[in-house]
């Protein structure tokens, strides 16, 4: 797109002194990048080369109604508390797939319609309408839809304040995935979108992000307080590879029947479901991130041989572990998270 002198004149007149200083720094150091951001199109579709990701694998297959806004991943001022690096409102196709790690940015992701899966540091989280994810993308993560109606908003944030806010929101076992009011995220997204212009007010944007993050902090606190200390102890034992309900009950000095009943009442699922889920998550992570033989993976997650692991993958992914490793992410997920509160035992 050719740059007209009239466009540049209007741009310079609209700049404040700090923004002029910022401009001249970039015109010297990052000329090409600055021109890209200044005159970028407001709709960028199926152009993964323009994503601000550093070590990633992705297939950005979107419907035509999607909107994406990408920025330089740099702060306009050295002490900026919060600043926007990118945002998007996207309608995905079933083949959409993003895998990232070592990406120094924080993601606020909100599912508007349909369902998807977010795998974060080896743990899988189901995404459904009304679900918000708050995650640091420097950790290995994967995002993909599990139906053909997956629609979401995403806001990527950085700045001097974001790490402390994130640490507080996720400390002491608080979840990175939580229910969240749709009107709050859409209001923030709309205001941020209205602010996009060559003379954007970075401090107004920081204020909007701060309000949104305050809401997220409140939601994380509400969610954390819903589980009792006993349930946290059960989860801790599952994560530490305690592989049977009887063994968990013995370690906590409860009868298996009482413990299962109480766990089902508080979590909506069974202990056995969570044990199976944890095994599956561990196996998926090791298959996708290591070259370990299937026999070694089976032993790591508590199976004496590969028979149990093969049965697990045939039941929940309709394939063997090796086929899962080879075909990922071509196959659509049939993970048990698609029915996280189902009463049917998983074996």
mmCIF file of C-alpha atoms in Angstrom:
data_model
loop_
_atom_site.group_PDB
_atom_site.id
_atom_site.type_symbol
_atom_site.label_atom_id
_atom_site.label_comp_id
_atom_site.label_asym_id
_atom_site.label_seq_id
_atom_site.Cartn_x
_atom_site.Cartn_y
_atom_site.Cartn_z
ATOM 1 C CA UNK A 1 0.000 0.000 0.000
ATOM 2 C CA UNK A 2 1.631 3.336 -1.047
ATOM 3 C CA UNK A 3 2.069 5.979 1.656
ATOM 4 C CA UNK A 4 0.700 9.400 0.714
ATOM 5 C CA UNK A 5 2.392 12.552 2.056
ATOM 6 C CA UNK A 6 -1.008 13.859 3.183
ATOM 7 C CA UNK A 7 -1.407 10.748 5.355
ATOM 8 C CA UNK A 8 1.937 11.404 7.042
ATOM 9 C CA UNK A 9 1.110 15.086 7.564
ATOM 10 C CA UNK A 10 -2.176 14.257 9.308
ATOM 11 C CA UNK A 11 -0.382 11.645 11.392
ATOM 12 C CA UNK A 12 2.377 13.997 12.610
ATOM 13 C CA UNK A 13 -0.076 16.784 13.505
ATOM 14 C CA UNK A 14 -2.068 14.365 15.691
ATOM 15 C CA UNK A 15 0.962 13.228 17.729
ATOM 16 C CA UNK A 16 1.757 14.470 21.232
ATOM 17 C CA UNK A 17 5.448 15.237 22.093
ATOM 18 C CA UNK A 18 6.040 11.836 23.791
ATOM 19 C CA UNK A 19 4.506 10.071 20.792
ATOM 20 C CA UNK A 20 6.761 12.054 18.418
ATOM 21 C CA UNK A 21 9.794 10.915 20.409
ATOM 22 C CA UNK A 22 8.513 7.349 20.242
ATOM 23 C CA UNK A 23 7.980 7.670 16.484
ATOM 24 C CA UNK A 24 11.493 8.883 15.695
ATOM 25 C CA UNK A 25 13.037 6.101 17.758
ATOM 26 C CA UNK A 26 11.129 3.579 15.686
ATOM 27 C CA UNK A 27 11.707 5.254 12.341
ATOM 28 C CA UNK A 28 15.440 4.753 12.987
ATOM 29 C CA UNK A 29 15.375 1.315 14.604
ATOM 30 C CA UNK A 30 12.296 -0.397 13.198
ATOM 31 C CA UNK A 31 11.288 1.426 10.020
ATOM 32 C CA UNK A 32 9.637 -1.499 8.316
ATOM 33 C CA UNK A 33 7.839 -2.681 11.465
ATOM 34 C CA UNK A 34 6.555 0.813 12.206
ATOM 35 C CA UNK A 35 5.155 1.281 8.693
ATOM 36 C CA UNK A 36 3.416 -2.089 9.056
ATOM 37 C CA UNK A 37 1.688 -1.075 12.290
ATOM 38 C CA UNK A 38 0.861 2.463 11.151
ATOM 39 C CA UNK A 39 -0.830 1.445 7.935
ATOM 40 C CA UNK A 40 -1.843 -2.104 8.836
ATOM 41 C CA UNK A 41 -5.191 -3.381 7.579
ATOM 42 C CA UNK A 42 -7.761 -3.808 10.330
ATOM 43 C CA UNK A 43 -8.637 -7.300 9.097
ATOM 44 C CA UNK A 44 -5.842 -9.837 8.809
ATOM 45 C CA UNK A 45 -7.007 -13.308 7.841
ATOM 46 C CA UNK A 46 -4.998 -16.507 7.398
ATOM 47 C CA UNK A 47 -1.621 -14.754 7.618
ATOM 48 C CA UNK A 48 0.263 -16.661 10.320
ATOM 49 C CA UNK A 49 3.543 -14.925 9.410
ATOM 50 C CA UNK A 50 2.137 -11.737 10.949
ATOM 51 C CA UNK A 51 1.323 -13.281 14.328
ATOM 52 C CA UNK A 52 3.466 -11.991 17.216
ATOM 53 C CA UNK A 53 4.602 -15.496 18.202
ATOM 54 C CA UNK A 54 8.170 -16.655 18.658
ATOM 55 C CA UNK A 55 8.336 -20.438 18.856
ATOM 56 C CA UNK A 56 5.067 -21.772 17.558
ATOM 57 C CA UNK A 57 3.229 -24.127 15.252
ATOM 58 C CA UNK A 58 -0.092 -22.936 13.943
ATOM 59 C CA UNK A 59 -2.775 -23.310 11.324
ATOM 60 C CA UNK A 60 -4.861 -20.135 11.475
ATOM 61 C CA UNK A 61 -7.984 -21.223 9.608
ATOM 62 C CA UNK A 62 -10.694 -18.622 10.192
ATOM 63 C CA UNK A 63 -14.076 -17.688 8.799
ATOM 64 C CA UNK A 64 -14.352 -14.442 6.845
ATOM 65 C CA UNK A 65 -16.143 -12.613 9.667
ATOM 66 C CA UNK A 66 -13.057 -12.773 11.906
ATOM 67 C CA UNK A 67 -11.202 -9.633 12.967
ATOM 68 C CA UNK A 68 -7.582 -9.508 14.125
ATOM 69 C CA UNK A 69 -5.524 -6.508 15.247
ATOM 70 C CA UNK A 70 -1.786 -6.971 15.653
ATOM 71 C CA UNK A 71 0.639 -4.502 17.225
ATOM 72 C CA UNK A 72 4.361 -4.288 17.755
ATOM 73 C CA UNK A 73 5.065 -6.290 20.936
ATOM 74 C CA UNK A 74 6.904 -3.332 22.522
ATOM 75 C CA UNK A 75 5.874 -0.807 25.173
ATOM 76 C CA UNK A 76 5.400 2.783 23.970
ATOM 77 C CA UNK A 77 6.850 3.993 27.274
ATOM 78 C CA UNK A 78 9.472 2.156 29.372
ATOM 79 C CA UNK A 79 7.306 2.249 32.506
ATOM 80 C CA UNK A 80 3.967 1.377 30.890
ATOM 81 C CA UNK A 81 2.024 -0.635 33.460
ATOM 82 C CA UNK A 82 -0.145 -2.475 30.945
ATOM 83 C CA UNK A 83 -0.167 -2.356 27.167
ATOM 84 C CA UNK A 84 -1.849 -4.206 24.338
ATOM 85 C CA UNK A 85 0.175 -6.373 21.943
ATOM 86 C CA UNK A 86 -2.744 -7.817 19.942
ATOM 87 C CA UNK A 87 -6.439 -8.631 20.073
ATOM 88 C CA UNK A 88 -8.835 -10.682 17.979
ATOM 89 C CA UNK A 89 -12.455 -11.751 17.593
ATOM 90 C CA UNK A 90 -12.300 -14.977 15.639
ATOM 91 C CA UNK A 91 -14.638 -17.598 14.211
ATOM 92 C CA UNK A 92 -12.543 -20.717 13.707
ATOM 93 C CA UNK A 93 -12.757 -23.565 11.241
ATOM 94 C CA UNK A 94 -12.362 -27.136 12.585
ATOM 95 C CA UNK A 95 -8.753 -27.297 11.311
ATOM 96 C CA UNK A 96 -7.664 -24.271 13.402
ATOM 97 C CA UNK A 97 -4.675 -25.124 15.622
ATOM 98 C CA UNK A 98 -2.141 -23.012 17.560
ATOM 99 C CA UNK A 99 0.793 -24.331 19.594
ATOM 100 C CA UNK A 100 3.088 -21.841 21.357
ATOM 101 C CA UNK A 101 5.948 -21.656 23.845
ATOM 102 C CA UNK A 102 8.564 -19.076 24.831
ATOM 103 C CA UNK A 103 6.103 -16.321 23.880
ATOM 104 C CA UNK A 104 6.567 -13.536 26.423
ATOM 105 C CA UNK A 105 2.997 -12.257 26.579
ATOM 106 C CA UNK A 106 -0.129 -12.832 28.712
ATOM 107 C CA UNK A 107 -3.352 -14.025 27.082
ATOM 108 C CA UNK A 108 -6.935 -13.268 28.081
ATOM 109 C CA UNK A 109 -9.057 -15.663 26.013
ATOM 110 C CA UNK A 110 -12.862 -15.799 26.198
ATOM 111 C CA UNK A 111 -15.070 -18.410 24.512
ATOM 112 C CA UNK A 112 -18.238 -16.866 23.065
ATOM 113 C CA UNK A 113 -19.730 -19.894 21.286
ATOM 114 C CA UNK A 114 -18.985 -23.538 20.622
ATOM 115 C CA UNK A 115 -16.273 -25.489 22.397
ATOM 116 C CA UNK A 116 -12.527 -25.916 22.303
ATOM 117 C CA UNK A 117 -9.566 -27.271 24.214
ATOM 118 C CA UNK A 118 -6.657 -25.441 25.851
ATOM 119 C CA UNK A 119 -3.660 -27.577 26.814
ATOM 120 C CA UNK A 120 -1.387 -25.685 29.215
ATOM 121 C CA UNK A 121 1.842 -27.107 30.579
ATOM 122 C CA UNK A 122 0.538 -30.629 30.006
ATOM 123 C CA UNK A 123 -2.899 -30.059 31.571
ATOM 124 C CA UNK A 124 -6.005 -29.943 29.365
ATOM 125 C CA UNK A 125 -8.842 -27.496 30.000
ATOM 126 C CA UNK A 126 -12.244 -27.614 28.266
ATOM 127 C CA UNK A 127 -13.426 -24.345 26.740
ATOM 128 C CA UNK A 128 -17.134 -23.607 26.411
ATOM 129 C CA UNK A 129 -19.268 -20.482 26.109
ATOM 130 C CA UNK A 130 -18.683 -18.260 29.139
ATOM 131 C CA UNK A 131 -15.206 -19.624 29.915
ATOM 132 C CA UNK A 132 -12.239 -17.269 30.344
ATOM 133 C CA UNK A 133 -8.577 -18.295 30.192
ATOM 134 C CA UNK A 134 -5.871 -16.121 31.767
ATOM 135 C CA UNK A 135 -2.468 -17.608 30.914
ATOM 136 C CA UNK A 136 1.184 -16.732 30.412
ATOM 137 C CA UNK A 137 2.176 -17.920 26.939
ATOM 138 C CA UNK A 138 5.832 -18.438 27.833
ATOM 139 C CA UNK A 139 4.670 -21.875 28.991
ATOM 140 C CA UNK A 140 3.967 -24.571 26.384
ATOM 141 C CA UNK A 141 0.321 -24.342 25.306
ATOM 142 C CA UNK A 142 -2.013 -25.602 22.582
ATOM 143 C CA UNK A 143 -5.398 -24.221 21.488
ATOM 144 C CA UNK A 144 -7.866 -25.878 19.105
ATOM 145 C CA UNK A 145 -11.652 -26.175 18.567
ATOM 146 C CA UNK A 146 -13.625 -29.322 19.348
ATOM 147 C CA UNK A 147 -16.630 -28.372 17.227
ATOM 148 C CA UNK A 148 -17.322 -26.211 14.169
ATOM 149 C CA UNK A 149 -18.884 -23.293 16.118
ATOM 150 C CA UNK A 150 -15.839 -22.208 18.150
ATOM 151 C CA UNK A 151 -15.893 -18.393 18.448
ATOM 152 C CA UNK A 152 -13.711 -16.407 20.835
ATOM 153 C CA UNK A 153 -12.220 -13.055 21.798
ATOM 154 C CA UNK A 154 -8.533 -12.857 22.708
ATOM 155 C CA UNK A 155 -6.567 -9.977 24.219
ATOM 156 C CA UNK A 156 -2.775 -10.220 24.548
ATOM 157 C CA UNK A 157 -1.209 -8.008 27.208
ATOM 158 C CA UNK A 158 2.228 -7.119 28.545
ATOM 159 C CA UNK A 159 3.738 -4.432 30.764
ATOM 160 C CA UNK A 160 5.419 -3.759 34.097
ATOM 161 C CA UNK A 161 2.310 -4.647 36.135
ATOM 162 C CA UNK A 162 1.026 -7.754 34.396
ATOM 163 C CA UNK A 163 3.283 -10.368 36.027
ATOM 164 C CA UNK A 164 2.274 -9.363 39.557
ATOM 165 C CA UNK A 165 -1.421 -9.392 38.597
ATOM 166 C CA UNK A 166 -1.064 -12.794 36.961
ATOM 167 C CA UNK A 167 0.814 -14.267 39.926
ATOM 168 C CA UNK A 168 -1.906 -13.057 42.288
ATOM 169 C CA UNK A 169 -4.696 -14.410 40.072
ATOM 170 C CA UNK A 170 -3.124 -17.874 39.821
ATOM 171 C CA UNK A 171 -1.457 -18.323 43.225
ATOM 172 C CA UNK A 172 -2.408 -20.984 45.774
ATOM 173 C CA UNK A 173 -4.056 -23.312 43.288
ATOM 174 C CA UNK A 174 -6.345 -20.778 41.638
ATOM 175 C CA UNK A 175 -7.348 -21.888 38.151
ATOM 176 C CA UNK A 176 -6.236 -20.209 34.927
ATOM 177 C CA UNK A 177 -9.664 -21.131 33.509
ATOM 178 C CA UNK A 178 -12.802 -19.688 35.080
ATOM 179 C CA UNK A 179 -16.405 -18.648 34.329
ATOM 180 C CA UNK A 180 -16.662 -14.958 33.490
ATOM 181 C CA UNK A 181 -19.492 -12.523 32.543
ATOM 182 C CA UNK A 182 -19.686 -12.110 28.771
ATOM 183 C CA UNK A 183 -20.770 -8.470 28.976
ATOM 184 C CA UNK A 184 -17.544 -7.535 30.810
ATOM 185 C CA UNK A 185 -15.216 -8.961 28.173
ATOM 186 C CA UNK A 186 -17.255 -7.605 25.250
ATOM 187 C CA UNK A 187 -17.391 -4.138 26.805
ATOM 188 C CA UNK A 188 -13.603 -4.066 27.238
ATOM 189 C CA UNK A 189 -13.008 -5.465 23.750
ATOM 190 C CA UNK A 190 -15.309 -2.857 22.214
ATOM 191 C CA UNK A 191 -13.602 0.039 24.006
ATOM 192 C CA UNK A 192 -10.153 -1.211 23.024
ATOM 193 C CA UNK A 193 -11.255 -1.569 19.411
ATOM 194 C CA UNK A 194 -12.597 2.004 19.403
ATOM 195 C CA UNK A 195 -9.206 3.215 20.641
ATOM 196 C CA UNK A 196 -7.284 1.838 17.647
ATOM 197 C CA UNK A 197 -5.845 4.768 15.687
ATOM 198 C CA UNK A 198 -2.382 6.161 14.855
ATOM 199 C CA UNK A 199 -2.771 8.551 17.807
ATOM 200 C CA UNK A 200 -4.107 5.943 20.235
ATOM 201 C CA UNK A 201 -4.063 6.885 23.910
ATOM 202 C CA UNK A 202 -1.909 4.173 25.483
ATOM 203 C CA UNK A 203 -2.818 5.205 29.036
ATOM 204 C CA UNK A 204 -6.561 4.924 28.317
ATOM 205 C CA UNK A 205 -5.925 1.450 26.956
ATOM 206 C CA UNK A 206 -3.932 0.609 30.096
ATOM 207 C CA UNK A 207 -6.863 1.781 32.215
ATOM 208 C CA UNK A 208 -9.332 -0.474 30.342
ATOM 209 C CA UNK A 209 -6.994 -3.441 30.712
ATOM 210 C CA UNK A 210 -6.615 -2.738 34.427
ATOM 211 C CA UNK A 211 -10.397 -2.752 34.925
ATOM 212 C CA UNK A 212 -10.699 -6.051 33.068
ATOM 213 C CA UNK A 213 -7.872 -7.647 35.058
ATOM 214 C CA UNK A 214 -9.475 -6.505 38.325
ATOM 215 C CA UNK A 215 -12.655 -8.359 37.298
ATOM 216 C CA UNK A 216 -10.564 -11.429 36.457
ATOM 217 C CA UNK A 217 -8.894 -11.324 39.889
ATOM 218 C CA UNK A 218 -12.300 -11.230 41.579
ATOM 219 C CA UNK A 219 -13.507 -14.182 39.487
ATOM 220 C CA UNK A 220 -10.412 -16.228 40.324
ATOM 221 C CA UNK A 221 -10.994 -15.641 44.045
ATOM 222 C CA UNK A 222 -14.646 -16.693 43.805
ATOM 223 C CA UNK A 223 -13.749 -19.869 41.948
ATOM 224 C CA UNK A 224 -10.986 -20.850 44.369
ATOM 225 C CA UNK A 225 -13.279 -20.674 47.379
ATOM 226 C CA UNK A 226 -15.754 -23.235 45.985
ATOM 227 C CA UNK A 227 -13.657 -26.299 46.884
ATOM 228 C CA UNK A 228 -12.965 -27.511 50.407
ATOM 229 C CA UNK A 229 -9.458 -28.291 51.762
ATOM 230 C CA UNK A 230 -10.300 -32.001 51.543
ATOM 231 C CA UNK A 231 -10.956 -31.716 47.801
ATOM 232 C CA UNK A 232 -7.627 -29.965 47.332
ATOM 233 C CA UNK A 233 -5.927 -32.864 49.144
ATOM 234 C CA UNK A 234 -7.622 -35.334 46.800
ATOM 235 C CA UNK A 235 -6.494 -33.350 43.749
ATOM 236 C CA UNK A 236 -2.956 -33.182 45.151
ATOM 237 C CA UNK A 237 -2.789 -36.972 45.525
ATOM 238 C CA UNK A 238 -4.119 -37.476 41.990
ATOM 239 C CA UNK A 239 -1.484 -35.116 40.586
ATOM 240 C CA UNK A 240 1.165 -37.058 42.532
ATOM 241 C CA UNK A 241 0.055 -40.221 40.694
ATOM 242 C CA UNK A 242 -2.002 -41.936 43.382
ATOM 243 C CA UNK A 243 -3.857 -44.264 41.053
ATOM 244 C CA UNK A 244 -6.839 -45.684 42.961
ATOM 245 C CA UNK A 245 -9.755 -44.392 45.002
ATOM 246 C CA UNK A 246 -8.987 -46.915 47.760
ATOM 247 C CA UNK A 247 -5.402 -45.688 48.096
ATOM 248 C CA UNK A 248 -6.483 -42.024 48.192
ATOM 249 C CA UNK A 249 -9.118 -42.789 50.847
ATOM 250 C CA UNK A 250 -6.568 -44.697 52.964
ATOM 251 C CA UNK A 251 -4.047 -41.824 52.836
ATOM 252 C CA UNK A 252 -6.731 -39.318 53.903
ATOM 253 C CA UNK A 253 -8.272 -41.617 56.564
ATOM 254 C CA UNK A 254 -11.739 -41.742 54.991
ATOM 255 C CA UNK A 255 -13.819 -44.614 53.727
ATOM 256 C CA UNK A 256 -13.790 -44.893 49.901
ATOM 257 C CA UNK A 257 -17.604 -44.702 49.750
ATOM 258 C CA UNK A 258 -17.792 -41.491 51.821
ATOM 259 C CA UNK A 259 -14.923 -39.861 49.944
ATOM 260 C CA UNK A 260 -16.410 -40.643 46.516
ATOM 261 C CA UNK A 261 -19.807 -39.306 47.593
ATOM 262 C CA UNK A 262 -18.367 -36.060 48.939
ATOM 263 C CA UNK A 263 -16.064 -35.572 45.951
ATOM 264 C CA UNK A 264 -18.960 -36.082 43.523
ATOM 265 C CA UNK A 265 -21.083 -33.554 45.431
ATOM 266 C CA UNK A 266 -18.398 -30.832 45.323
ATOM 267 C CA UNK A 267 -16.863 -31.392 41.890
ATOM 268 C CA UNK A 268 -19.744 -32.852 39.883
ATOM 269 C CA UNK A 269 -17.563 -35.774 38.805
ATOM 270 C CA UNK A 270 -15.973 -38.865 40.349
ATOM 271 C CA UNK A 271 -12.474 -39.434 41.700
ATOM 272 C CA UNK A 272 -11.982 -42.201 39.146
ATOM 273 C CA UNK A 273 -12.846 -39.777 36.329
ATOM 274 C CA UNK A 274 -10.167 -37.390 37.560
ATOM 275 C CA UNK A 275 -7.574 -40.162 37.888
ATOM 276 C CA UNK A 276 -8.247 -41.264 34.303
ATOM 277 C CA UNK A 277 -8.206 -37.657 33.099
ATOM 278 C CA UNK A 278 -4.840 -37.036 34.757
ATOM 279 C CA UNK A 279 -3.342 -40.174 33.205
ATOM 280 C CA UNK A 280 -4.606 -39.147 29.782
ATOM 281 C CA UNK A 281 -3.269 -35.598 30.132
ATOM 282 C CA UNK A 282 0.159 -36.850 31.211
ATOM 283 C CA UNK A 283 0.323 -39.313 28.335
ATOM 284 C CA UNK A 284 -0.805 -36.710 25.775
ATOM 285 C CA UNK A 285 1.822 -34.261 26.998
ATOM 286 C CA UNK A 286 4.653 -36.816 26.901
ATOM 287 C CA UNK A 287 3.640 -38.077 23.461
ATOM 288 C CA UNK A 288 3.558 -34.561 22.014
ATOM 289 C CA UNK A 289 6.609 -33.062 23.719
ATOM 290 C CA UNK A 290 9.078 -35.973 24.005
ATOM 291 C CA UNK A 291 10.314 -38.882 21.910
ATOM 292 C CA UNK A 292 9.946 -41.369 24.785
ATOM 293 C CA UNK A 293 8.832 -44.888 23.778
ATOM 294 C CA UNK A 294 5.219 -45.729 24.568
ATOM 295 C CA UNK A 295 6.381 -48.373 27.062
ATOM 296 C CA UNK A 296 8.279 -45.739 29.084
ATOM 297 C CA UNK A 297 5.307 -43.365 29.034
ATOM 298 C CA UNK A 298 3.022 -46.158 30.253
ATOM 299 C CA UNK A 299 5.301 -46.807 33.240
ATOM 300 C CA UNK A 300 5.564 -43.105 34.082
ATOM 301 C CA UNK A 301 1.802 -42.755 34.449
ATOM 302 C CA UNK A 302 1.316 -45.922 36.491
ATOM 303 C CA UNK A 303 0.733 -48.769 34.028
ATOM 304 C CA UNK A 304 2.724 -51.998 34.307
ATOM 305 C CA UNK A 305 2.830 -52.315 30.506
ATOM 306 C CA UNK A 306 1.473 -50.668 27.358
ATOM 307 C CA UNK A 307 -1.836 -52.564 27.342
ATOM 308 C CA UNK A 308 -3.563 -50.161 29.741
ATOM 309 C CA UNK A 309 -2.281 -47.084 27.889
ATOM 310 C CA UNK A 310 -3.376 -48.411 24.496
ATOM 311 C CA UNK A 311 -6.827 -49.175 25.933
ATOM 312 C CA UNK A 312 -7.022 -45.628 27.369
ATOM 313 C CA UNK A 313 -6.265 -44.010 24.001
ATOM 314 C CA UNK A 314 -8.547 -46.307 22.013
ATOM 315 C CA UNK A 315 -11.402 -45.460 24.391
ATOM 316 C CA UNK A 316 -10.924 -41.679 24.478
ATOM 317 C CA UNK A 317 -9.178 -40.868 21.184
ATOM 318 C CA UNK A 318 -10.164 -43.856 19.024
ATOM 319 C CA UNK A 319 -6.510 -44.479 18.151
ATOM 320 C CA UNK A 320 -3.309 -45.900 19.605
ATOM 321 C CA UNK A 321 -0.777 -43.687 21.425
ATOM 322 C CA UNK A 322 1.587 -43.817 18.426
ATOM 323 C CA UNK A 323 -1.221 -42.845 16.047
ATOM 324 C CA UNK A 324 -2.098 -39.949 18.348
ATOM 325 C CA UNK A 325 1.524 -38.724 18.297
ATOM 326 C CA UNK A 326 1.690 -39.005 14.496
ATOM 327 C CA UNK A 327 -1.699 -37.551 13.580
ATOM 328 C CA UNK A 328 -1.927 -34.688 16.069
ATOM 329 C CA UNK A 329 -3.515 -32.204 15.460
ATOM 330 C CA UNK A 330 -5.255 -33.655 12.390
ATOM 331 C CA UNK A 331 -7.749 -35.644 14.450
ATOM 332 C CA UNK A 332 -10.523 -33.813 16.245
ATOM 333 C CA UNK A 333 -10.274 -34.227 20.012
ATOM 334 C CA UNK A 334 -12.588 -36.692 21.745
ATOM 335 C CA UNK A 335 -11.102 -35.923 25.161
ATOM 336 C CA UNK A 336 -13.160 -36.781 28.241
ATOM 337 C CA UNK A 337 -13.340 -33.081 29.020
ATOM 338 C CA UNK A 338 -16.159 -32.917 26.486
ATOM 339 C CA UNK A 339 -18.313 -34.295 29.292
ATOM 340 C CA UNK A 340 -16.469 -33.217 32.456
ATOM 341 C CA UNK A 341 -19.407 -33.842 34.779
ATOM 342 C CA UNK A 342 -20.610 -37.073 33.220
ATOM 343 C CA UNK A 343 -21.688 -39.781 35.627
ATOM 344 C CA UNK A 344 -20.514 -42.639 33.420
ATOM 345 C CA UNK A 345 -17.348 -44.210 34.899
ATOM 346 C CA UNK A 346 -14.218 -43.867 32.760
ATOM 347 C CA UNK A 347 -11.948 -46.916 32.627
#
